[in-house]
Amino acid sequence: MLLTDKFGRSIHDLRISITDRCNYRCVYCRTGTNGAAYAELPFADYLRMARILVSLGITKIRLTGGEPLLRSGIVDFVRDLAKLRTVHGEKPEIALTTNGHLLAEIAQVLKDAGLDRVTVSMDAVDPARFARITRVPNGYDSVLAGIRASRCAGLDPVKVNCVLLRGFNEDQIIPFGMFAREEGVVVRFIEFMPLEEDRLWTPGVVVTLDEILARMSEYRPLAEIEHGRSETARRYRFADGVGEFGIIAPVSHPFCGHCSRIRITSDGKLRTCLFSTWDHDLHELMRRGAPDEKLVEFIVKTVASKEERHHIGEPGFVPASRTMVHIGG
Ligand code: SAM
């Protein structure tokens, strides 16, 4: 049996948040003042969930958080995930989303354990601005070192995610174009979504795909790269062939119709959409001793009920039941 929702979308992409702790407090993400207890499960529990989900058609697993590199034991977890086999008999593709602060010393070890790709979040290429966004002094050099170590380790391609906020860092578009060319990374701009703890989102703060493209074209001529149906990013290269960037535009150009994702939150709930207004407590079922068949039944039923689309910016929009740092980006 393969996972499909009631709209016929096949689900093959899994994101697991392995902690909701974070060592950064990015202004558009977390307040850092809510004082709530952290939620993490033993890796064995995430592994059991992943094993079952892979047997149901998941082919890609992305580890996220919170900040996933805060968890010691992540290397062994990657090694265990790499031993799973998809329904096609292959190793699942394993990726990591990280702020990169602790990446330099662990990139090679993760690669050797079976990690295929890494995405590093970085919202400014200017160290002072970077510190203002992350609210951590002197992080920039560590993140840059993490990006370079990942490239050296052969984690390919290294992607760098940048969330743009109007009036805050939208002047970083062209510097990021230069960065992509100089560092050999794929930069991806992400439109800001209403998933922050501070509730500061308004449509006006979002720097849209069209604006990013217009600005980057002032720097150099661009050519669009064909992208896969379930790929979330629109991809572009600089016309001289040096450097690539992408734009993920869930607000101005939603891609829900091709969504192939589900998420496990750090406390073991199954989440069918970033904007879900409730979660499905898979871990509670496990805790009560449910056998694999019961978990399969629960997962299949939950995935079938996946929301058709998000309603960002529409009248009556109901905010998600949790914010990004708790869901896992
Ligand atoms: N700590 C890791 C990191 O920094 O990549 C993983 C978790 S973080 C929540 C994952 C990604 O979500 C980051 O690239 C971050 O910029 C992005 N993100 C957080 N809040 C967002 C929002 N409201 N809209 C769009 N992207 C957001």
CSV table of N, CA, C and O in Angstrom, one decimal, residues 185-305:
chain,number,residue,atom,x,y,z
A,185,VAL,N,27.0,27.4,-4.2
A,185,VAL,CA,25.9,26.9,-3.6
A,185,VAL,C,24.6,27.3,-4.3
A,185,VAL,O,24.6,28.3,-5.1
A,186,VAL,N,23.5,26.6,-4.1
A,186,VAL,CA,22.2,27.0,-4.7
A,186,VAL,C,21.5,27.8,-3.6
A,186,VAL,O,21.1,27.3,-2.6
A,187,VAL,N,21.3,29.1,-3.9
A,187,VAL,CA,20.5,29.9,-3.0
A,187,VAL,C,19.0,29.8,-3.3
A,187,VAL,O,18.7,29.8,-4.5
A,188,ARG,N,18.2,29.7,-2.2
A,188,ARG,CA,16.8,29.6,-2.5
A,188,ARG,C,16.1,30.6,-1.6
A,188,ARG,O,16.2,30.6,-0.4
A,189,PHE,N,15.4,31.6,-2.2
A,189,PHE,CA,14.7,32.6,-1.5
A,189,PHE,C,13.3,32.0,-1.1
A,189,PHE,O,12.7,31.4,-2.0
A,190,ILE,N,12.9,32.2,0.1
A,190,ILE,CA,11.6,31.6,0.5
A,190,ILE,C,10.7,32.8,0.9
A,190,ILE,O,11.1,33.6,1.7
A,191,GLU,N,9.5,32.8,0.4
A,191,GLU,CA,8.5,33.8,0.8
A,191,GLU,C,8.1,33.5,2.2
A,191,GLU,O,7.9,32.4,2.6
A,192,PHE,N,8.1,34.6,3.0
A,192,PHE,CA,7.7,34.6,4.4
A,192,PHE,C,6.3,34.1,4.6
A,192,PHE,O,5.4,34.7,4.0
A,193,MET,N,6.1,33.1,5.4
A,193,MET,CA,4.7,32.6,5.7
A,193,MET,C,4.2,33.0,7.1
A,193,MET,O,5.1,33.1,8.0
A,194,PRO,N,3.0,33.0,7.3
A,194,PRO,CA,2.5,33.3,8.7
A,194,PRO,C,2.6,32.2,9.6
A,194,PRO,O,1.6,31.5,10.0
A,195,LEU,N,3.8,31.9,10.1
A,195,LEU,CA,4.1,30.7,10.9
A,195,LEU,C,5.0,31.1,12.1
A,195,LEU,O,5.7,30.3,12.7
A,196,GLU,N,5.2,32.4,12.3
A,196,GLU,CA,6.1,32.9,13.3
A,196,GLU,C,5.4,33.1,14.7
A,196,GLU,O,4.2,33.2,14.8
A,197,GLU,N,6.3,33.0,15.7
A,197,GLU,CA,5.7,33.1,17.1
A,197,GLU,C,5.2,34.5,17.4
A,197,GLU,O,4.2,34.7,18.1
A,198,ASP,N,5.8,35.5,16.8
A,198,ASP,CA,5.5,36.9,17.1
A,198,ASP,C,4.2,37.4,16.4
A,198,ASP,O,3.8,38.6,16.7
A,199,ARG,N,3.7,36.7,15.5
A,199,ARG,CA,2.5,37.1,14.7
A,199,ARG,C,2.7,38.5,14.1
A,199,ARG,O,1.9,39.4,14.2
A,200,LEU,N,3.9,38.6,13.4
A,200,LEU,CA,4.2,39.9,12.8
A,200,LEU,C,3.9,39.9,11.3
A,200,LEU,O,4.1,40.9,10.6
A,201,TRP,N,3.4,38.7,10.8
A,201,TRP,CA,3.2,38.6,9.3
A,201,TRP,C,2.1,39.5,8.8
A,201,TRP,O,1.0,39.6,9.5
A,202,THR,N,2.3,40.2,7.7
A,202,THR,CA,1.2,40.8,7.0
A,202,THR,C,1.6,40.6,5.5
A,202,THR,O,2.8,40.4,5.2
A,203,PRO,N,0.6,40.7,4.6
A,203,PRO,CA,1.0,40.4,3.2
A,203,PRO,C,2.1,41.4,2.7
A,203,PRO,O,2.9,41.0,1.9
A,204,GLY,N,2.1,42.6,3.3
A,204,GLY,CA,3.0,43.6,2.9
A,204,GLY,C,4.5,43.3,3.2
A,204,GLY,O,5.4,43.8,2.6
A,205,VAL,N,4.7,42.4,4.2
A,205,VAL,CA,6.1,42.1,4.6
A,205,VAL,C,6.7,41.1,3.6
A,205,VAL,O,7.9,40.9,3.5
A,206,VAL,N,5.8,40.4,2.9
A,206,VAL,CA,6.3,39.3,2.0
A,206,VAL,C,7.0,39.9,0.7
A,206,VAL,O,6.4,40.7,0.1
A,207,VAL,N,8.2,39.5,0.5
A,207,VAL,CA,8.9,39.9,-0.7
A,207,VAL,C,8.6,38.8,-1.7
A,207,VAL,O,9.0,37.6,-1.5
A,208,THR,N,7.9,39.1,-2.8
A,208,THR,CA,7.4,38.0,-3.7
A,208,THR,C,8.3,37.6,-4.7
A,208,THR,O,9.3,38.3,-5.1
A,209,LEU,N,8.0,36.5,-5.3
A,209,LEU,CA,8.8,35.9,-6.4
A,209,LEU,C,9.0,36.9,-7.5
A,209,LEU,O,10.2,37.1,-8.0
A,210,ASP,N,8.0,37.6,-7.9
A,210,ASP,CA,8.1,38.6,-9.0
A,210,ASP,C,9.2,39.7,-8.7
A,210,ASP,O,10.0,40.1,-9.5
A,211,GLU,N,9.1,40.1,-7.4
A,211,GLU,CA,10.0,41.2,-7.0
A,211,GLU,C,11.5,40.7,-7.0
A,211,GLU,O,12.4,41.3,-7.3
A,212,ILE,N,11.6,39.4,-6.5
A,212,ILE,CA,13.0,38.8,-6.4
A,212,ILE,C,13.6,38.7,-7.8
A,212,ILE,O,14.7,39.1,-8.0
A,213,LEU,N,12.7,38.2,-8.7
A,213,LEU,CA,13.2,38.0,-10.1
A,213,LEU,C,13.6,39.4,-10.7
A,213,LEU,O,14.6,39.5,-11.4
A,214,ALA,N,12.7,40.4,-10.5
A,214,ALA,CA,13.0,41.7,-11.1
A,214,ALA,C,14.3,42.2,-10.6
A,214,ALA,O,15.2,42.7,-11.3
A,215,ARG,N,14.5,42.1,-9.3
A,215,ARG,CA,15.7,42.6,-8.7
A,215,ARG,C,17.0,41.9,-9.2
A,215,ARG,O,18.0,42.5,-9.5
A,216,MET,N,16.9,40.5,-9.2
A,216,MET,CA,18.0,39.8,-9.6
A,216,MET,C,18.4,40.0,-11.1
A,216,MET,O,19.6,40.0,-11.4
A,217,SER,N,17.3,40.3,-11.9
A,217,SER,CA,17.6,40.5,-13.3
A,217,SER,C,18.4,41.8,-13.5
A,217,SER,O,19.0,42.0,-14.5
A,218,GLU,N,18.3,42.7,-12.5
A,218,GLU,CA,19.1,44.0,-12.7
A,218,GLU,C,20.6,43.6,-12.5
A,218,GLU,O,21.4,44.4,-13.0
A,219,TYR,N,20.8,42.6,-11.8
A,219,TYR,CA,22.2,42.2,-11.6
A,219,TYR,C,22.8,41.5,-12.8
A,219,TYR,O,23.9,41.9,-13.3
A,220,ARG,N,22.1,40.5,-13.3
A,220,ARG,CA,22.6,39.7,-14.4
A,220,ARG,C,21.5,39.1,-15.2
A,220,ARG,O,20.4,38.8,-14.6
A,221,PRO,N,21.6,38.8,-16.5
A,221,PRO,CA,20.6,38.1,-17.2
A,221,PRO,C,20.3,36.7,-16.6
A,221,PRO,O,21.3,36.1,-16.2
A,222,LEU,N,19.1,36.3,-16.6
A,222,LEU,CA,18.7,35.0,-16.0
A,222,LEU,C,18.1,34.0,-17.0
A,222,LEU,O,17.5,34.5,-18.0
A,223,ALA,N,18.1,32.8,-16.7
A,223,ALA,CA,17.4,31.8,-17.6
A,223,ALA,C,16.7,30.8,-16.6
A,223,ALA,O,17.3,30.4,-15.6
A,224,GLU,N,15.4,30.5,-16.9
A,224,GLU,CA,14.7,29.6,-16.0
A,224,GLU,C,15.1,28.2,-16.3
A,224,GLU,O,15.4,27.8,-17.5
A,225,ILE,N,15.3,27.4,-15.2
A,225,ILE,CA,15.6,26.0,-15.4
A,225,ILE,C,14.3,25.2,-15.2
A,225,ILE,O,13.5,25.5,-14.3
A,226,GLU,N,14.1,24.2,-16.1
A,226,GLU,CA,12.9,23.3,-15.9
A,226,GLU,C,12.9,22.6,-14.6
A,226,GLU,O,14.0,22.2,-14.1
A,227,HIS,N,11.8,22.6,-13.9
A,227,HIS,CA,11.8,21.9,-12.6
A,227,HIS,C,10.7,20.8,-12.6
A,227,HIS,O,9.8,20.8,-13.3
A,228,GLY,N,11.0,19.8,-11.7
A,228,GLY,CA,10.1,18.7,-11.5
A,228,GLY,C,8.8,19.1,-11.0
A,228,GLY,O,8.7,20.1,-10.3
A,229,ARG,N,7.7,18.3,-11.3
A,229,ARG,CA,6.4,18.6,-10.9
A,229,ARG,C,6.2,18.8,-9.4
A,229,ARG,O,5.6,19.8,-8.9
A,230,SER,N,6.9,18.0,-8.5
A,230,SER,CA,6.7,18.1,-7.1
A,230,SER,C,7.8,19.0,-6.5
A,230,SER,O,7.8,19.1,-5.3
A,231,GLU,N,8.6,19.6,-7.3
A,231,GLU,CA,9.6,20.5,-6.8
A,231,GLU,C,9.0,21.8,-6.3
A,231,GLU,O,8.2,22.4,-7.1
A,232,THR,N,9.3,22.3,-5.1
A,232,THR,CA,8.6,23.5,-4.7
A,232,THR,C,9.3,24.7,-5.2
A,232,THR,O,8.6,25.8,-5.3
A,233,ALA,N,10.6,24.7,-5.6
A,233,ALA,CA,11.3,25.9,-6.0
A,233,ALA,C,11.2,26.1,-7.5
A,233,ALA,O,11.3,25.1,-8.3
A,234,ARG,N,11.0,27.3,-7.9
A,234,ARG,CA,11.2,27.7,-9.3
A,234,ARG,C,12.7,27.9,-9.4
A,234,ARG,O,13.2,28.7,-8.6
A,235,ARG,N,13.3,27.4,-10.4
A,235,ARG,CA,14.8,27.5,-10.5
A,235,ARG,C,15.3,28.3,-11.6
A,235,ARG,O,14.7,28.3,-12.7
A,236,TYR,N,16.4,29.1,-11.4
A,236,TYR,CA,17.0,30.0,-12.4
A,236,TYR,C,18.5,29.8,-12.3
A,236,TYR,O,19.0,29.6,-11.3
A,237,ARG,N,19.1,30.0,-13.5
A,237,ARG,CA,20.6,30.1,-13.5
A,237,ARG,C,20.9,31.5,-14.1
A,237,ARG,O,20.1,32.1,-14.8
A,238,PHE,N,22.1,31.9,-13.8
A,238,PHE,CA,22.6,33.1,-14.4
A,238,PHE,C,23.0,32.7,-15.9
A,238,PHE,O,23.5,31.6,-16.1
A,239,ALA,N,22.7,33.6,-16.8
A,239,ALA,CA,22.8,33.2,-18.2
A,239,ALA,C,24.2,32.9,-18.6
A,239,ALA,O,24.4,32.1,-19.6
A,240,ASP,N,25.2,33.3,-17.9
A,240,ASP,CA,26.6,32.9,-18.2
A,240,ASP,C,27.0,31.6,-17.7
A,240,ASP,O,28.1,31.1,-17.9
A,241,GLY,N,26.0,30.9,-17.1
A,241,GLY,CA,26.2,29.5,-16.6
A,241,GLY,C,26.8,29.4,-15.2
A,241,GLY,O,27.0,28.3,-14.7
A,242,VAL,N,27.2,30.5,-14.6
A,242,VAL,CA,27.8,30.4,-13.3
A,242,VAL,C,26.8,30.8,-12.2
A,242,VAL,O,26.3,31.9,-12.1
A,243,GLY,N,26.4,29.8,-11.4
A,243,GLY,CA,25.5,30.1,-10.3
A,243,GLY,C,24.0,29.8,-10.6
A,243,GLY,O,23.5,30.0,-11.7
A,244,GLU,N,23.3,29.3,-9.5
A,244,GLU,CA,21.9,29.0,-9.6
A,244,GLU,C,21.2,29.5,-8.4
A,244,GLU,O,21.8,29.5,-7.3
A,245,PHE,N,20.0,29.9,-8.5
A,245,PHE,CA,19.2,30.2,-7.4
A,245,PHE,C,17.7,29.7,-7.6
A,245,PHE,O,17.4,29.4,-8.8
A,246,GLY,N,17.0,29.7,-6.6
A,246,GLY,CA,15.6,29.2,-6.7
A,246,GLY,C,14.7,30.1,-5.9
A,246,GLY,O,15.2,30.9,-5.0
A,247,ILE,N,13.4,30.1,-6.2
A,247,ILE,CA,12.5,30.9,-5.3
A,247,ILE,C,11.3,29.9,-5.0
A,247,ILE,O,10.7,29.3,-5.8
A,248,ILE,N,11.1,29.8,-3.6
A,248,ILE,CA,10.0,29.0,-3.1
A,248,ILE,C,8.9,30.0,-2.8
A,248,ILE,O,9.1,30.9,-1.9
A,249,ALA,N,7.8,30.0,-3.5
A,249,ALA,CA,6.8,31.1,-3.4
A,249,ALA,C,5.4,30.5,-2.9
A,249,ALA,O,4.4,30.6,-3.7
A,250,PRO,N,5.3,30.0,-1.7
A,250,PRO,CA,4.1,29.5,-1.2
A,250,PRO,C,3.0,30.5,-1.1
A,250,PRO,O,1.8,30.2,-1.1
A,251,VAL,N,3.3,31.8,-1.0
A,251,VAL,CA,2.3,32.8,-0.8
A,251,VAL,C,1.8,33.3,-2.2
A,251,VAL,O,0.6,33.3,-2.4
A,252,SER,N,2.7,33.8,-3.0
A,252,SER,CA,2.3,34.4,-4.3
A,252,SER,C,2.0,33.3,-5.4
A,252,SER,O,1.2,33.6,-6.3
A,253,HIS,N,2.7,32.2,-5.3
A,253,HIS,CA,2.5,31.1,-6.3
A,253,HIS,C,2.4,29.7,-5.6
A,253,HIS,O,3.3,28.9,-5.6
A,254,PRO,N,1.2,29.5,-4.9
A,254,PRO,CA,1.1,28.3,-4.1
A,254,PRO,C,1.3,27.0,-4.9
A,254,PRO,O,0.9,27.0,-6.1
A,255,PHE,N,1.9,26.0,-4.3
A,255,PHE,CA,2.1,24.7,-5.1
A,255,PHE,C,1.4,23.6,-4.4
A,255,PHE,O,1.9,22.4,-4.5
A,256,CYS,N,0.4,23.8,-3.6
A,256,CYS,CA,-0.3,22.8,-2.8
A,256,CYS,C,-0.7,21.6,-3.7
A,256,CYS,O,-0.8,20.5,-3.2
A,257,GLY,N,-1.2,21.9,-4.9
A,257,GLY,CA,-1.7,20.9,-5.8
A,257,GLY,C,-0.7,19.8,-6.1
A,257,GLY,O,-1.0,18.7,-6.4
A,258,HIS,N,0.6,20.1,-5.9
A,258,HIS,CA,1.7,19.1,-6.1
A,258,HIS,C,2.4,18.7,-4.8
A,258,HIS,O,3.4,18.1,-4.9
A,259,CYS,N,1.8,19.0,-3.7
A,259,CYS,CA,2.5,18.7,-2.4
A,259,CYS,C,2.6,17.2,-2.2
A,259,CYS,O,1.6,16.5,-2.4
A,260,SER,N,3.8,16.8,-1.9
A,260,SER,CA,4.0,15.4,-1.6
A,260,SER,C,4.5,15.1,-0.2
A,260,SER,O,5.2,14.1,0.0
A,261,ARG,N,4.3,16.1,0.7
A,261,ARG,CA,4.9,16.0,2.0
A,261,ARG,C,4.0,15.7,3.2
A,261,ARG,O,2.8,16.1,3.2
A,262,ILE,N,4.6,15.0,4.1
A,262,ILE,CA,4.0,15.0,5.5
A,262,ILE,C,5.1,15.2,6.5
A,262,ILE,O,6.3,15.1,6.1
A,263,ARG,N,4.7,15.6,7.7
A,263,ARG,CA,5.7,15.9,8.7
A,263,ARG,C,5.5,15.1,10.0
A,263,ARG,O,4.3,14.9,10.3
A,264,ILE,N,6.6,14.9,10.7
A,264,ILE,CA,6.5,14.4,12.1
A,264,ILE,C,7.0,15.5,12.9
A,264,ILE,O,8.2,15.9,12.7
A,265,THR,N,6.3,15.9,13.9
A,265,THR,CA,6.7,17.0,14.8
A,265,THR,C,7.7,16.4,15.8
A,265,THR,O,7.7,15.2,16.0
A,266,SER,N,8.4,17.2,16.5
A,266,SER,CA,9.4,16.7,17.5
A,266,SER,C,8.7,15.9,18.6
A,266,SER,O,9.4,15.0,19.2
A,267,ASP,N,7.5,16.1,18.9
A,267,ASP,CA,6.8,15.3,19.9
A,267,ASP,C,6.0,14.2,19.3
A,267,ASP,O,5.1,13.6,19.9
A,268,GLY,N,6.3,13.9,18.0
A,268,GLY,CA,5.8,12.6,17.4
A,268,GLY,C,4.4,12.7,16.9
A,268,GLY,O,3.7,11.7,16.8
A,269,LYS,N,3.9,13.9,16.5
A,269,LYS,CA,2.6,14.0,15.9
A,269,LYS,C,2.8,14.0,14.4
A,269,LYS,O,3.7,14.6,13.8
A,270,LEU,N,1.8,13.5,13.7
A,270,LEU,CA,1.8,13.5,12.2
A,270,LEU,C,1.1,14.7,11.8
A,270,LEU,O,0.0,15.0,12.3
A,271,ARG,N,1.7,15.5,10.9
A,271,ARG,CA,1.1,16.8,10.4
A,271,ARG,C,1.0,16.7,8.9
A,271,ARG,O,2.0,16.5,8.2
A,272,THR,N,-0.2,17.0,8.4
A,272,THR,CA,-0.4,16.8,7.0
A,272,THR,C,-0.1,18.0,6.2
A,272,THR,O,-0.1,18.0,5.0
A,273,CYS,N,0.0,19.2,6.9
A,273,CYS,CA,0.2,20.4,6.2
A,273,CYS,C,0.8,21.4,7.2
A,273,CYS,O,0.5,21.3,8.3
A,274,LEU,N,1.7,22.3,6.7
A,274,LEU,CA,2.3,23.3,7.6
A,274,LEU,C,1.2,24.1,8.3
A,274,LEU,O,1.3,24.5,9.4
A,275,PHE,N,0.1,24.3,7.5
A,275,PHE,CA,-1.0,25.1,8.0
A,275,PHE,C,-2.2,24.3,8.7
A,275,PHE,O,-3.3,24.9,8.8
A,276,SER,N,-1.9,23.1,9.0
A,276,SER,CA,-2.9,22.3,9.7
A,276,SER,C,-3.4,23.0,10.9
A,276,SER,O,-2.6,23.6,11.6
A,277,THR,N,-4.6,22.8,11.3
A,277,THR,CA,-5.1,23.4,12.5
A,277,THR,C,-5.1,22.4,13.7
A,277,THR,O,-5.6,22.6,14.7
A,278,TRP,N,-4.7,21.1,13.3
A,278,TRP,CA,-4.5,20.1,14.4
A,278,TRP,C,-3.5,19.1,13.9
A,278,TRP,O,-3.2,19.0,12.7
A,279,ASP,N,-3.0,18.3,14.9
A,279,ASP,CA,-2.0,17.3,14.6
A,279,ASP,C,-2.6,15.9,14.9
A,279,ASP,O,-3.6,15.8,15.6
A,280,HIS,N,-2.0,14.9,14.4
A,280,HIS,CA,-2.5,13.5,14.6
A,280,HIS,C,-1.5,12.8,15.5
A,280,HIS,O,-0.3,12.6,15.0
A,281,ASP,N,-1.9,12.3,16.7
A,281,ASP,CA,-0.9,11.9,17.7
A,281,ASP,C,-0.4,10.4,17.4
A,281,ASP,O,-0.9,9.5,18.1
A,282,LEU,N,0.5,10.3,16.6
A,282,LEU,CA,1.1,9.0,16.3
A,282,LEU,C,1.8,8.4,17.5
A,282,LEU,O,1.7,7.2,17.8
A,283,HIS,N,2.5,9.3,18.1
A,283,HIS,CA,3.4,8.8,19.3
A,283,HIS,C,2.5,8.3,20.4
A,283,HIS,O,2.9,7.3,21.1
A,284,GLU,N,1.4,8.9,20.6
A,284,GLU,CA,0.5,8.4,21.7
A,284,GLU,C,0.1,7.0,21.5
A,284,GLU,O,0.0,6.2,22.4
A,285,LEU,N,-0.2,6.7,20.2
A,285,LEU,CA,-0.6,5.4,19.8
A,285,LEU,C,0.5,4.4,20.1
A,285,LEU,O,0.3,3.3,20.6
A,286,MET,N,1.8,4.8,19.7
A,286,MET,CA,2.9,4.0,20.0
A,286,MET,C,3.1,3.7,21.5
A,286,MET,O,3.4,2.6,21.9
A,287,ARG,N,2.9,4.8,22.2
A,287,ARG,CA,3.1,4.7,23.7
A,287,ARG,C,2.1,3.7,24.3
A,287,ARG,O,2.4,3.1,25.3
A,288,ARG,N,1.0,3.6,23.7
A,288,ARG,CA,0.0,2.7,24.2
A,288,ARG,C,0.2,1.3,23.7
A,288,ARG,O,-0.6,0.4,24.0
A,289,GLY,N,1.3,1.1,23.0
A,289,GLY,CA,1.7,-0.3,22.6
A,289,GLY,C,1.1,-0.8,21.3
A,289,GLY,O,1.1,-2.0,21.1
A,290,ALA,N,0.6,0.1,20.5
A,290,ALA,CA,0.0,-0.3,19.2
A,290,ALA,C,1.0,-1.1,18.3
A,290,ALA,O,2.2,-0.6,18.2
A,291,PRO,N,0.6,-2.2,17.7
A,291,PRO,CA,1.5,-2.9,16.8
A,291,PRO,C,1.6,-2.1,15.5
A,291,PRO,O,0.8,-1.2,15.2
A,292,ASP,N,2.6,-2.5,14.7
A,292,ASP,CA,2.8,-1.8,13.4
A,292,ASP,C,1.6,-1.7,12.5
A,292,ASP,O,1.3,-0.6,11.9
A,293,GLU,N,0.8,-2.7,12.5
A,293,GLU,CA,-0.4,-2.7,11.6
A,293,GLU,C,-1.4,-1.6,12.0
A,293,GLU,O,-2.0,-0.9,11.2
A,294,LYS,N,-1.5,-1.3,13.3
A,294,LYS,CA,-2.4,-0.3,13.8
A,294,LYS,C,-1.8,1.1,13.4
A,294,LYS,O,-2.5,2.0,13.0
A,295,LEU,N,-0.4,1.2,13.5
A,295,LEU,CA,0.2,2.5,13.1
A,295,LEU,C,0.0,2.7,11.6
A,295,LEU,O,-0.3,3.8,11.2
A,296,VAL,N,0.1,1.7,10.8
A,296,VAL,CA,-0.1,1.8,9.4
A,296,VAL,C,-1.5,2.3,9.1
A,296,VAL,O,-1.7,3.2,8.3
A,297,GLU,N,-2.5,1.7,9.7
A,297,GLU,CA,-3.9,2.0,9.6
A,297,GLU,C,-4.1,3.5,9.9
A,297,GLU,O,-4.7,4.3,9.2
A,298,PHE,N,-3.5,3.9,11.0
A,298,PHE,CA,-3.6,5.3,11.5
A,298,PHE,C,-3.0,6.3,10.4
A,298,PHE,O,-3.6,7.3,10.1
A,299,ILE,N,-1.8,5.9,10.0
A,299,ILE,CA,-1.1,6.8,9.0
A,299,ILE,C,-1.8,6.9,7.7
A,299,ILE,O,-2.0,8.0,7.2
A,300,VAL,N,-2.3,5.8,7.2
A,300,VAL,CA,-3.0,5.8,5.9
A,300,VAL,C,-4.3,6.7,6.0
A,300,VAL,O,-4.5,7.5,5.1
A,301,LYS,N,-5.0,6.5,7.1
A,301,LYS,CA,-6.2,7.3,7.3
A,301,LYS,C,-5.9,8.8,7.4
A,301,LYS,O,-6.5,9.7,6.9
A,302,THR,N,-4.8,9.1,8.2
A,302,THR,CA,-4.4,10.5,8.4
A,302,THR,C,-4.0,11.2,7.1
A,302,THR,O,-4.4,12.3,6.8
A,303,VAL,N,-3.2,10.4,6.3
A,303,VAL,CA,-2.7,11.0,5.1
A,303,VAL,C,-3.8,11.3,4.1
A,303,VAL,O,-3.9,12.3,3.4
A,304,ALA,N,-4.8,10.3,4.1
A,304,ALA,CA,-5.9,10.5,3.2
A,304,ALA,C,-6.6,11.8,3.5
A,304,ALA,O,-7.2,12.5,2.6
A,305,SER,N,-6.6,12.3,4.7
A,305,SER,CA,-7.3,13.5,5.1
A,305,SER,C,-6.5,14.8,4.9
A,305,SER,O,-6.9,15.8,5.4
